[in-house]
Amino acid sequence: MRVRQREIVEVPFTLPDGRVIVHPGLVVSSDKLQAVEDGLIYVLLISSKNHHPEYTIKI
C-alpha cells in the first residue's frame, strides 16, 4: 500500500501482553523514500497527551 506525505495513517502496536492497538500517525517521508526502499515510511505519532515533552513537537 502506497501512502503519500501528509496523510494520516493507523499504526498497529503489539503490547507486551499481546494486545494490538492502533495509533494515528502523520506520514512525513517523501514518495522518493518509498521508491528507493519499498514499503518504508517515516511517521510521526499523533497524540493529545504529552507523556514525554522532551520528544514532543507541535504540529
Short mmCIF file of C-alpha atoms in Angstrom, two decimals:
data_model
loop_
_atom_site.label_atom_id
_atom_site.label_comp_id
_atom_site.label_asym_id
_atom_site.label_seq_id
_atom_site.Cartn_x
_atom_site.Cartn_y
_atom_site.Cartn_z
CA MET A 1 0.00 0.00 0.00
CA ARG A 2 1.45 3.34 -1.03
CA VAL A 3 0.92 6.35 1.19
CA ARG A 4 1.74 9.96 0.50
CA GLN A 5 3.41 12.64 2.57
CA ARG A 6 0.94 14.44 4.89
CA GLU A 7 -1.52 11.52 5.04
CA ILE A 8 -2.71 10.27 8.42
CA VAL A 9 -2.35 6.51 8.80
CA GLU A 10 -3.11 3.99 11.54
CA VAL A 11 -0.02 2.31 13.00
CA PRO A 12 -0.53 -1.03 14.82
CA PHE A 13 1.43 -1.67 18.02
CA THR A 14 1.73 -5.00 19.84
CA LEU A 15 1.80 -4.51 23.60
CA PRO A 16 3.82 -6.77 25.92
CA ASP A 17 0.63 -8.63 26.90
CA GLY A 18 -0.04 -9.49 23.23
CA ARG A 19 -2.84 -6.99 22.64
CA VAL A 20 -2.65 -4.92 19.47
CA ILE A 21 -3.68 -1.28 19.47
CA VAL A 22 -3.66 1.23 16.61
CA HIS A 23 -2.44 4.79 16.88
CA PRO A 24 -2.75 7.64 14.35
CA GLY A 25 0.38 8.92 12.68
CA LEU A 26 1.29 11.62 10.17
CA VAL A 27 3.42 10.49 7.20
CA VAL A 28 6.46 12.79 6.95
CA SER A 29 8.64 10.85 4.49
CA SER A 30 8.58 11.66 0.80
CA ASP A 31 7.48 9.46 -2.10
CA LYS A 32 11.16 9.21 -3.07
CA LEU A 33 11.93 7.14 0.06
CA GLN A 34 9.27 4.57 -0.86
CA ALA A 35 10.68 4.38 -4.39
CA VAL A 36 14.15 3.57 -3.04
CA GLU A 37 13.08 1.38 -0.08
CA ASP A 38 9.80 -0.33 -0.96
CA GLY A 39 7.32 -0.11 1.93
CA LEU A 40 9.49 2.11 4.16
CA ILE A 41 7.90 5.30 5.51
CA TYR A 42 8.57 7.69 8.38
CA VAL A 43 5.60 8.53 10.58
CA LEU A 44 5.16 10.99 13.46
CA LEU A 45 2.73 9.67 16.04
CA ILE A 46 -0.15 11.97 16.89
CA SER A 47 -1.44 12.25 20.45
CA SER A 48 -3.44 14.62 22.60
CA LYS A 49 -1.35 13.61 25.63
CA ASN A 50 2.17 14.87 26.33
CA HIS A 51 3.81 12.00 28.22
CA HIS A 52 7.38 12.84 27.08
CA PRO A 53 7.66 16.59 26.43
CA GLU A 54 11.36 16.26 25.55
CA TYR A 55 10.32 14.30 22.41
CA THR A 56 7.25 16.37 21.53
CA ILE A 57 6.83 18.85 18.70
CA LYS A 58 3.74 20.88 17.98
CA ILE A 59 2.27 20.37 14.52
#
